[in-house]
Amino acid sequence: EIVLTQSPGTLSLSPGERATLSCRASQNIDSDYLNWYQQKPGQAPRLLIYGASSRATGIPDRFSGSGSGTDFTLTISRLEPEDFAVYYCQQYDDSLTWTFGQGTKVEIK
Amino acid sequence: QVQLVESGGGVVQPGRSLRLSCAASGFTFNAYGMHWVRQAPGKGLEWVAVIWFDGSDKYYVDSVKGRFTISRDNSKKTLYLQMNSLRVEDTAVYYCARESLKGAKDFDYWGRGALVTVSS
């Protein structure tokens, strides 16, 4: 079973700052199957990045994804007030299971 | 526009059963794999189950195998989750989610969720 570990657990930043979120897999994964979501309180998750680096429809270009193998990163270049939320990475593997990381909360400093 | 609307949540005693439904609209339902994802109160996301676009294959997270059954009725554009032998630890918001056709095994649309509370 592949485990995704996200760090840090909480990121305290100010609007306008850069956010760097990490997602580390317990073994190599196919980057085509590494995705990122944003979730705000009381709302369903929203797809941000698919295939490690492709932005989903309507996602601003301040969001970017990168990485391969076991290490993946979600970067928010300049935080807007609406970006303060919880972010999850998610992967799929050949055992026909989907798994999520435990999440990183980006909070206002 | 794509819409997924869950229903059927509620409070149930441990050991009892509940069936969730997810009504889909705004897209060709029978072309997409569909999933259930849950979120316990204050916790992260956990994938629960998937069903292929035509219902031919189904897979589950280990913790629900043998207790939960995912199914679909493409004529009604509806996804189901039959939950038997419910446990306190099954308490969560249950989301239905559409698997995109981009090949990334991602979830591009989500419903708003249905709360299931298992408590005596």
PDB file of N, CA, C and O in Angstrom, chain B residues 3-65:
ATOM      1  N   GLN B   3     -23.746  18.179 -12.282  1.00  0.00           N
ATOM      2  CA  GLN B   3     -24.238  18.188 -10.903  1.00  0.00           C
ATOM      3  C   GLN B   3     -24.257  16.779 -10.365  1.00  0.00           C
ATOM      4  O   GLN B   3     -24.661  15.836 -11.065  1.00  0.00           O
ATOM      5  N   LEU B   4     -23.836  16.652  -9.121  1.00  0.00           N
ATOM      6  CA  LEU B   4     -23.911  15.393  -8.371  1.00  0.00           C
ATOM      7  C   LEU B   4     -24.573  15.717  -7.044  1.00  0.00           C
ATOM      8  O   LEU B   4     -24.091  16.580  -6.310  1.00  0.00           O
ATOM      9  N   VAL B   5     -25.672  15.032  -6.759  1.00  0.00           N
ATOM     10  CA  VAL B   5     -26.424  15.336  -5.546  1.00  0.00           C
ATOM     11  C   VAL B   5     -26.642  14.054  -4.745  1.00  0.00           C
ATOM     12  O   VAL B   5     -27.367  13.152  -5.189  1.00  0.00           O
ATOM     13  N   GLU B   6     -26.007  14.015  -3.575  1.00  0.00           N
ATOM     14  CA  GLU B   6     -26.136  12.856  -2.701  1.00  0.00           C
ATOM     15  C   GLU B   6     -27.382  12.961  -1.831  1.00  0.00           C
ATOM     16  O   GLU B   6     -27.829  14.065  -1.493  1.00  0.00           O
ATOM     17  N   SER B   7     -27.901  11.808  -1.458  1.00  0.00           N
ATOM     18  CA  SER B   7     -29.030  11.752  -0.532  1.00  0.00           C
ATOM     19  C   SER B   7     -28.981  10.430   0.226  1.00  0.00           C
ATOM     20  O   SER B   7     -28.246   9.512  -0.159  1.00  0.00           O
ATOM     21  N   GLY B   8     -29.771  10.346   1.294  1.00  0.00           N
ATOM     22  CA  GLY B   8     -29.862   9.098   2.029  1.00  0.00           C
ATOM     23  C   GLY B   8     -29.081   9.055   3.325  1.00  0.00           C
ATOM     24  O   GLY B   8     -29.118   8.049   4.045  1.00  0.00           O
ATOM     25  N   GLY B   9     -28.361  10.125   3.628  1.00  0.00           N
ATOM     26  CA  GLY B   9     -27.610  10.146   4.871  1.00  0.00           C
ATOM     27  C   GLY B   9     -28.530  10.243   6.082  1.00  0.00           C
ATOM     28  O   GLY B   9     -29.730  10.480   5.951  1.00  0.00           O
ATOM     29  N   GLY B  10     -27.946  10.041   7.261  1.00  0.00           N
ATOM     30  CA  GLY B  10     -28.730  10.136   8.474  1.00  0.00           C
ATOM     31  C   GLY B  10     -28.021   9.497   9.639  1.00  0.00           C
ATOM     32  O   GLY B  10     -26.844   9.154   9.559  1.00  0.00           O
ATOM     33  N   VAL B  11     -28.767   9.321  10.731  1.00  0.00           N
ATOM     34  CA  VAL B  11     -28.241   8.699  11.935  1.00  0.00           C
ATOM     35  C   VAL B  11     -28.705   7.240  11.983  1.00  0.00           C
ATOM     36  O   VAL B  11     -29.889   6.966  11.783  1.00  0.00           O
ATOM     37  N   VAL B  12     -27.775   6.356  12.238  1.00  0.00           N
ATOM     38  CA  VAL B  12     -28.092   4.929  12.252  1.00  0.00           C
ATOM     39  C   VAL B  12     -27.306   4.267  13.377  1.00  0.00           C
ATOM     40  O   VAL B  12     -26.196   4.704  13.724  1.00  0.00           O
ATOM     41  N   GLN B  13     -27.876   3.212  13.944  1.00  0.00           N
ATOM     42  CA  GLN B  13     -27.206   2.490  15.028  1.00  0.00           C
ATOM     43  C   GLN B  13     -26.127   1.564  14.474  1.00  0.00           C
ATOM     44  O   GLN B  13     -26.240   1.073  13.340  1.00  0.00           O
ATOM     45  N   PRO B  14     -25.111   1.295  15.266  1.00  0.00           N
ATOM     46  CA  PRO B  14     -24.088   0.332  14.842  1.00  0.00           C
ATOM     47  C   PRO B  14     -24.725  -1.008  14.480  1.00  0.00           C
ATOM     48  O   PRO B  14     -25.667  -1.463  15.140  1.00  0.00           O
ATOM     49  N   GLY B  15     -24.211  -1.603  13.406  1.00  0.00           N
ATOM     50  CA  GLY B  15     -24.722  -2.881  12.938  1.00  0.00           C
ATOM     51  C   GLY B  15     -25.860  -2.785  11.945  1.00  0.00           C
ATOM     52  O   GLY B  15     -26.204  -3.782  11.298  1.00  0.00           O
ATOM     53  N   ARG B  16     -26.453  -1.602  11.818  1.00  0.00           N
ATOM     54  CA  ARG B  16     -27.571  -1.417  10.894  1.00  0.00           C
ATOM     55  C   ARG B  16     -27.072  -1.051   9.495  1.00  0.00           C
ATOM     56  O   ARG B  16     -25.858  -0.969   9.255  1.00  0.00           O
ATOM     57  N   SER B  17     -28.027  -0.843   8.595  1.00  0.00           N
ATOM     58  CA  SER B  17     -27.703  -0.559   7.193  1.00  0.00           C
ATOM     59  C   SER B  17     -28.237   0.789   6.762  1.00  0.00           C
ATOM     60  O   SER B  17     -29.169   1.338   7.372  1.00  0.00           O
ATOM     61  N   LEU B  18     -27.643   1.302   5.679  1.00  0.00           N
ATOM     62  CA  LEU B  18     -28.076   2.561   5.086  1.00  0.00           C
ATOM     63  C   LEU B  18     -27.689   2.533   3.614  1.00  0.00           C
ATOM     64  O   LEU B  18     -26.657   1.936   3.258  1.00  0.00           O
ATOM     65  N   ARG B  19     -28.499   3.144   2.770  1.00  0.00           N
ATOM     66  CA  ARG B  19     -28.132   3.243   1.353  1.00  0.00           C
ATOM     67  C   ARG B  19     -28.076   4.703   0.938  1.00  0.00           C
ATOM     68  O   ARG B  19     -29.039   5.448   1.110  1.00  0.00           O
ATOM     69  N   LEU B  20     -26.931   5.072   0.375  1.00  0.00           N
ATOM     70  CA  LEU B  20     -26.760   6.414  -0.178  1.00  0.00           C
ATOM     71  C   LEU B  20     -27.029   6.386  -1.680  1.00  0.00           C
ATOM     72  O   LEU B  20     -26.751   5.384  -2.346  1.00  0.00           O
ATOM     73  N   SER B  21     -27.550   7.487  -2.170  1.00  0.00           N
ATOM     74  CA  SER B  21     -27.746   7.670  -3.607  1.00  0.00           C
ATOM     75  C   SER B  21     -27.032   8.936  -4.058  1.00  0.00           C
ATOM     76  O   SER B  21     -26.834   9.864  -3.261  1.00  0.00           O
ATOM     77  N   CYS B  22     -26.668   8.957  -5.311  1.00  0.00           N
ATOM     78  CA  CYS B  22     -26.048  10.140  -5.913  1.00  0.00           C
ATOM     79  C   CYS B  22     -26.668  10.328  -7.293  1.00  0.00           C
ATOM     80  O   CYS B  22     -26.439   9.515  -8.191  1.00  0.00           O
ATOM     81  N   ALA B  23     -27.471  11.366  -7.440  1.00  0.00           N
ATOM     82  CA  ALA B  23     -28.127  11.658  -8.715  1.00  0.00           C
ATOM     83  C   ALA B  23     -27.234  12.552  -9.559  1.00  0.00           C
ATOM     84  O   ALA B  23     -26.790  13.608  -9.096  1.00  0.00           O
ATOM     85  N   ALA B  24     -26.967  12.112 -10.773  1.00  0.00           N
ATOM     86  CA  ALA B  24     -26.068  12.842 -11.677  1.00  0.00           C
ATOM     87  C   ALA B  24     -26.856  13.532 -12.783  1.00  0.00           C
ATOM     88  O   ALA B  24     -27.878  13.020 -13.249  1.00  0.00           O
ATOM     89  N   SER B  25     -26.370  14.676 -13.203  1.00  0.00           N
ATOM     90  CA  SER B  25     -26.968  15.385 -14.324  1.00  0.00           C
ATOM     91  C   SER B  25     -25.922  16.260 -14.992  1.00  0.00           C
ATOM     92  O   SER B  25     -24.877  16.549 -14.404  1.00  0.00           O
ATOM     93  N   GLY B  26     -26.208  16.635 -16.232  1.00  0.00           N
ATOM     94  CA  GLY B  26     -25.322  17.559 -16.930  1.00  0.00           C
ATOM     95  C   GLY B  26     -24.166  16.915 -17.659  1.00  0.00           C
ATOM     96  O   GLY B  26     -23.306  17.620 -18.197  1.00  0.00           O
ATOM     97  N   PHE B  27     -24.116  15.585 -17.671  1.00  0.00           N
ATOM     98  CA  PHE B  27     -23.058  14.889 -18.407  1.00  0.00           C
ATOM     99  C   PHE B  27     -23.539  13.482 -18.753  1.00  0.00           C
ATOM    100  O   PHE B  27     -24.559  13.019 -18.243  1.00  0.00           O
ATOM    101  N   THR B  28     -22.783  12.823 -19.624  1.00  0.00           N
ATOM    102  CA  THR B  28     -23.136  11.470 -20.056  1.00  0.00           C
ATOM    103  C   THR B  28     -22.698  10.484 -18.980  1.00  0.00           C
ATOM    104  O   THR B  28     -21.552   9.993 -18.977  1.00  0.00           O
ATOM    105  N   PHE B  29     -23.608  10.196 -18.069  1.00  0.00           N
ATOM    106  CA  PHE B  29     -23.284   9.414 -16.875  1.00  0.00           C
ATOM    107  C   PHE B  29     -22.647   8.077 -17.228  1.00  0.00           C
ATOM    108  O   PHE B  29     -21.690   7.653 -16.589  1.00  0.00           O
ATOM    109  N   ASN B  30     -23.166   7.406 -18.242  1.00  0.00           N
ATOM    110  CA  ASN B  30     -22.698   6.047 -18.537  1.00  0.00           C
ATOM    111  C   ASN B  30     -21.336   6.011 -19.217  1.00  0.00           C
ATOM    112  O   ASN B  30     -20.870   4.940 -19.621  1.00  0.00           O
ATOM    113  N   ALA B  31     -20.684   7.155 -19.326  1.00  0.00           N
ATOM    114  CA  ALA B  31     -19.337   7.196 -19.891  1.00  0.00           C
ATOM    115  C   ALA B  31     -18.250   7.321 -18.824  1.00  0.00           C
ATOM    116  O   ALA B  31     -17.058   7.274 -19.156  1.00  0.00           O
ATOM    117  N   TYR B  32     -18.655   7.464 -17.571  1.00  0.00           N
ATOM    118  CA  TYR B  32     -17.697   7.789 -16.515  1.00  0.00           C
ATOM    119  C   TYR B  32     -17.663   6.763 -15.390  1.00  0.00           C
ATOM    120  O   TYR B  32     -18.716   6.288 -14.933  1.00  0.00           O
ATOM    121  N   GLY B  33     -16.453   6.467 -14.924  1.00  0.00           N
ATOM    122  CA  GLY B  33     -16.318   5.769 -13.668  1.00  0.00           C
ATOM    123  C   GLY B  33     -16.743   6.698 -12.536  1.00  0.00           C
ATOM    124  O   GLY B  33     -16.565   7.913 -12.627  1.00  0.00           O
ATOM    125  N   MET B  34     -17.302   6.119 -11.489  1.00  0.00           N
ATOM    126  CA  MET B  34     -17.796   6.910 -10.370  1.00  0.00           C
ATOM    127  C   MET B  34     -17.260   6.350  -9.058  1.00  0.00           C
ATOM    128  O   MET B  34     -17.056   5.132  -8.916  1.00  0.00           O
ATOM    129  N   HIS B  35     -17.088   7.239  -8.105  1.00  0.00           N
ATOM    130  CA  HIS B  35     -16.461   6.883  -6.833  1.00  0.00           C
ATOM    131  C   HIS B  35     -17.270   7.409  -5.649  1.00  0.00           C
ATOM    132  O   HIS B  35     -18.036   8.367  -5.783  1.00  0.00           O
ATOM    133  N   TRP B  36     -17.014   6.785  -4.500  1.00  0.00           N
ATOM    134  CA  TRP B  36     -17.416   7.343  -3.217  1.00  0.00           C
ATOM    135  C   TRP B  36     -16.140   7.650  -2.436  1.00  0.00           C
ATOM    136  O   TRP B  36     -15.219   6.817  -2.377  1.00  0.00           O
ATOM    137  N   VAL B  37     -16.106   8.840  -1.850  1.00  0.00           N
ATOM    138  CA  VAL B  37     -14.996   9.282  -1.005  1.00  0.00           C
ATOM    139  C   VAL B  37     -15.611   9.796   0.287  1.00  0.00           C
ATOM    140  O   VAL B  37     -16.638  10.490   0.237  1.00  0.00           O
ATOM    141  N   ARG B  38     -15.013   9.475   1.416  1.00  0.00           N
ATOM    142  CA  ARG B  38     -15.594   9.925   2.680  1.00  0.00           C
ATOM    143  C   ARG B  38     -14.608  10.750   3.490  1.00  0.00           C
ATOM    144  O   ARG B  38     -13.397  10.707   3.259  1.00  0.00           O
ATOM    145  N   GLN B  39     -15.185  11.483   4.439  1.00  0.00           N
ATOM    146  CA  GLN B  39     -14.379  12.352   5.291  1.00  0.00           C
ATOM    147  C   GLN B  39     -14.973  12.340   6.693  1.00  0.00           C
ATOM    148  O   GLN B  39     -16.067  12.889   6.917  1.00  0.00           O
ATOM    149  N   ALA B  40     -14.285  11.718   7.620  1.00  0.00           N
ATOM    150  CA  ALA B  40     -14.728  11.710   9.017  1.00  0.00           C
ATOM    151  C   ALA B  40     -14.639  13.128   9.575  1.00  0.00           C
ATOM    152  O   ALA B  40     -13.836  13.938   9.097  1.00  0.00           O
ATOM    153  N   PRO B  41     -15.434  13.442  10.579  1.00  0.00           N
ATOM    154  CA  PRO B  41     -15.445  14.803  11.132  1.00  0.00           C
ATOM    155  C   PRO B  41     -14.053  15.273  11.528  1.00  0.00           C
ATOM    156  O   PRO B  41     -13.354  14.596  12.290  1.00  0.00           O
ATOM    157  N   GLY B  42     -13.624  16.394  10.962  1.00  0.00           N
ATOM    158  CA  GLY B  42     -12.337  16.975  11.286  1.00  0.00           C
ATOM    159  C   GLY B  42     -11.134  16.231  10.728  1.00  0.00           C
ATOM    160  O   GLY B  42      -9.991  16.565  11.066  1.00  0.00           O
ATOM    161  N   LYS B  43     -11.373  15.256   9.876  1.00  0.00           N
ATOM    162  CA  LYS B  43     -10.279  14.429   9.336  1.00  0.00           C
ATOM    163  C   LYS B  43     -10.102  14.657   7.839  1.00  0.00           C
ATOM    164  O   LYS B  43     -10.779  15.491   7.237  1.00  0.00           O
ATOM    165  N   GLY B  44      -9.174  13.876   7.266  1.00  0.00           N
ATOM    166  CA  GLY B  44      -8.893  14.000   5.850  1.00  0.00           C
ATOM    167  C   GLY B  44      -9.799  13.141   4.985  1.00  0.00           C
ATOM    168  O   GLY B  44     -10.745  12.515   5.462  1.00  0.00           O
ATOM    169  N   LEU B  45      -9.478  13.125   3.707  1.00  0.00           N
ATOM    170  CA  LEU B  45     -10.273  12.395   2.727  1.00  0.00           C
ATOM    171  C   LEU B  45      -9.837  10.936   2.651  1.00  0.00           C
ATOM    172  O   LEU B  45      -8.643  10.631   2.726  1.00  0.00           O
ATOM    173  N   GLU B  46     -10.805  10.048   2.489  1.00  0.00           N
ATOM    174  CA  GLU B  46     -10.521   8.621   2.327  1.00  0.00           C
ATOM    175  C   GLU B  46     -11.346   8.091   1.161  1.00  0.00           C
ATOM    176  O   GLU B  46     -12.573   8.167   1.174  1.00  0.00           O
ATOM    177  N   TRP B  47     -10.657   7.533   0.169  1.00  0.00           N
ATOM    178  CA  TRP B  47     -11.358   6.892  -0.938  1.00  0.00           C
ATOM    179  C   TRP B  47     -12.042   5.629  -0.425  1.00  0.00           C
ATOM    180  O   TRP B  47     -11.459   4.872   0.358  1.00  0.00           O
ATOM    181  N   VAL B  48     -13.269   5.390  -0.884  1.00  0.00           N
ATOM    182  CA  VAL B  48     -14.061   4.259  -0.399  1.00  0.00           C
ATOM    183  C   VAL B  48     -14.258   3.185  -1.474  1.00  0.00           C
ATOM    184  O   VAL B  48     -14.026   1.999  -1.216  1.00  0.00           O
ATOM    185  N   ALA B  49     -14.711   3.594  -2.654  1.00  0.00           N
ATOM    186  CA  ALA B  49     -15.064   2.593  -3.659  1.00  0.00           C
ATOM    187  C   ALA B  49     -15.152   3.237  -5.034  1.00  0.00           C
ATOM    188  O   ALA B  49     -15.360   4.446  -5.163  1.00  0.00           O
ATOM    189  N   VAL B  50     -14.995   2.407  -6.063  1.00  0.00           N
ATOM    190  CA  VAL B  50     -15.132   2.826  -7.456  1.00  0.00           C
ATOM    191  C   VAL B  50     -15.970   1.802  -8.199  1.00  0.00           C
ATOM    192  O   VAL B  50     -15.953   0.615  -7.873  1.00  0.00           O
ATOM    193  N   ILE B  51     -16.681   2.270  -9.200  1.00  0.00           N
ATOM    194  CA  ILE B  51     -17.405   1.390 -10.116  1.00  0.00           C
ATOM    195  C   ILE B  51     -17.125   1.856 -11.529  1.00  0.00           C
ATOM    196  O   ILE B  51     -17.139   3.056 -11.822  1.00  0.00           O
ATOM    197  N   TRP B  52     -16.848   0.906 -12.374  1.00  0.00           N
ATOM    198  CA  TRP B  52     -16.547   1.225 -13.769  1.00  0.00           C
ATOM    199  C   TRP B  52     -17.774   1.855 -14.452  1.00  0.00           C
ATOM    200  O   TRP B  52     -18.906   1.678 -14.006  1.00  0.00           O
ATOM    201  N   PHE B  53     -17.552   2.509 -15.575  1.00  0.00           N
ATOM    202  CA  PHE B  53     -18.608   3.231 -16.266  1.00  0.00           C
ATOM    203  C   PHE B  53     -19.820   2.354 -16.585  1.00  0.00           C
ATOM    204  O   PHE B  53     -20.957   2.821 -16.545  1.00  0.00           O
ATOM    205  N   ASP B  54     -19.553   1.060 -16.858  1.00  0.00           N
ATOM    206  CA  ASP B  54     -20.636   0.150 -17.231  1.00  0.00           C
ATOM    207  C   ASP B  54     -21.020  -0.790 -16.095  1.00  0.00           C
ATOM    208  O   ASP B  54     -21.794  -1.734 -16.311  1.00  0.00           O
ATOM    209  N   GLY B  55     -20.443  -0.566 -14.917  1.00  0.00           N
ATOM    210  CA  GLY B  55     -20.748  -1.406 -13.771  1.00  0.00           C
ATOM    211  C   GLY B  55     -20.032  -2.746 -13.760  1.00  0.00           C
ATOM    212  O   GLY B  55     -20.271  -3.563 -12.874  1.00  0.00           O
ATOM    213  N   SER B  56     -19.110  -2.963 -14.689  1.00  0.00           N
ATOM    214  CA  SER B  56     -18.491  -4.274 -14.846  1.00  0.00           C
ATOM    215  C   SER B  56     -17.446  -4.586 -13.784  1.00  0.00           C
ATOM    216  O   SER B  56     -17.124  -5.756 -13.562  1.00  0.00           O
ATOM    217  N   ASP B  57     -16.904  -3.578 -13.154  1.00  0.00           N
ATOM    218  CA  ASP B  57     -15.884  -3.786 -12.125  1.00  0.00           C
ATOM    219  C   ASP B  57     -16.097  -2.830 -10.964  1.00  0.00           C
ATOM    220  O   ASP B  57     -16.558  -1.699 -11.158  1.00  0.00           O
ATOM    221  N   LYS B  58     -15.731  -3.329  -9.778  1.00  0.00           N
ATOM    222  CA  LYS B  58     -15.891  -2.534  -8.563  1.00  0.00           C
ATOM    223  C   LYS B  58     -14.710  -2.835  -7.649  1.00  0.00           C
ATOM    224  O   LYS B  58     -14.277  -3.985  -7.563  1.00  0.00           O
ATOM    225  N   TYR B  59     -14.223  -1.802  -6.972  1.00  0.00           N
ATOM    226  CA  TYR B  59     -13.122  -1.990  -6.036  1.00  0.00           C
ATOM    227  C   TYR B  59     -13.384  -1.161  -4.792  1.00  0.00           C
ATOM    228  O   TYR B  59     -14.042  -0.114  -4.870  1.00  0.00           O
ATOM    229  N   TYR B  60     -12.826  -1.650  -3.660  1.00  0.00           N
ATOM    230  CA  TYR B  60     -13.123  -1.041  -2.367  1.00  0.00           C
ATOM    231  C   TYR B  60     -11.861  -0.862  -1.530  1.00  0.00           C
ATOM    232  O   TYR B  60     -10.896  -1.635  -1.669  1.00  0.00           O
ATOM    233  N   VAL B  61     -11.897   0.091  -0.630  1.00  0.00           N
ATOM    234  CA  VAL B  61     -10.860   0.187   0.386  1.00  0.00           C
ATOM    235  C   VAL B  61     -11.037  -0.995   1.333  1.00  0.00           C
ATOM    236  O   VAL B  61     -12.161  -1.483   1.541  1.00  0.00           O
ATOM    237  N   ASP B  62      -9.943  -1.491   1.891  1.00  0.00           N
ATOM    238  CA  ASP B  62     -10.001  -2.711   2.709  1.00  0.00           C
ATOM    239  C   ASP B  62     -10.990  -2.614   3.855  1.00  0.00           C
ATOM    240  O   ASP B  62     -11.673  -3.586   4.196  1.00  0.00           O
ATOM    241  N   SER B  63     -11.100  -1.431   4.463  1.00  0.00           N
ATOM    242  CA  SER B  63     -11.919  -1.291   5.676  1.00  0.00           C
ATOM    243  C   SER B  63     -13.417  -1.468   5.422  1.00  0.00           C
ATOM    244  O   SER B  63     -14.174  -1.626   6.383  1.00  0.00           O
ATOM    245  N   VAL B  64     -13.858  -1.438   4.177  1.00  0.00           N
ATOM    246  CA  VAL B  64     -15.290  -1.602   3.897  1.00  0.00           C
ATOM    247  C   VAL B  64     -15.601  -2.856   3.083  1.00  0.00           C
ATOM    248  O   VAL B  64     -16.780  -3.160   2.846  1.00  0.00           O
ATOM    249  N   LYS B  65     -14.573  -3.583   2.679  1.00  0.00           N
ATOM    250  CA  LYS B  65     -14.807  -4.790   1.885  1.00  0.00           C
ATOM    251  C   LYS B  65     -15.692  -5.770   2.638  1.00  0.00           C
ATOM    252  O   LYS B  65     -15.497  -6.021   3.821  1.00  0.00           O
TER     253      LYS B  65
END
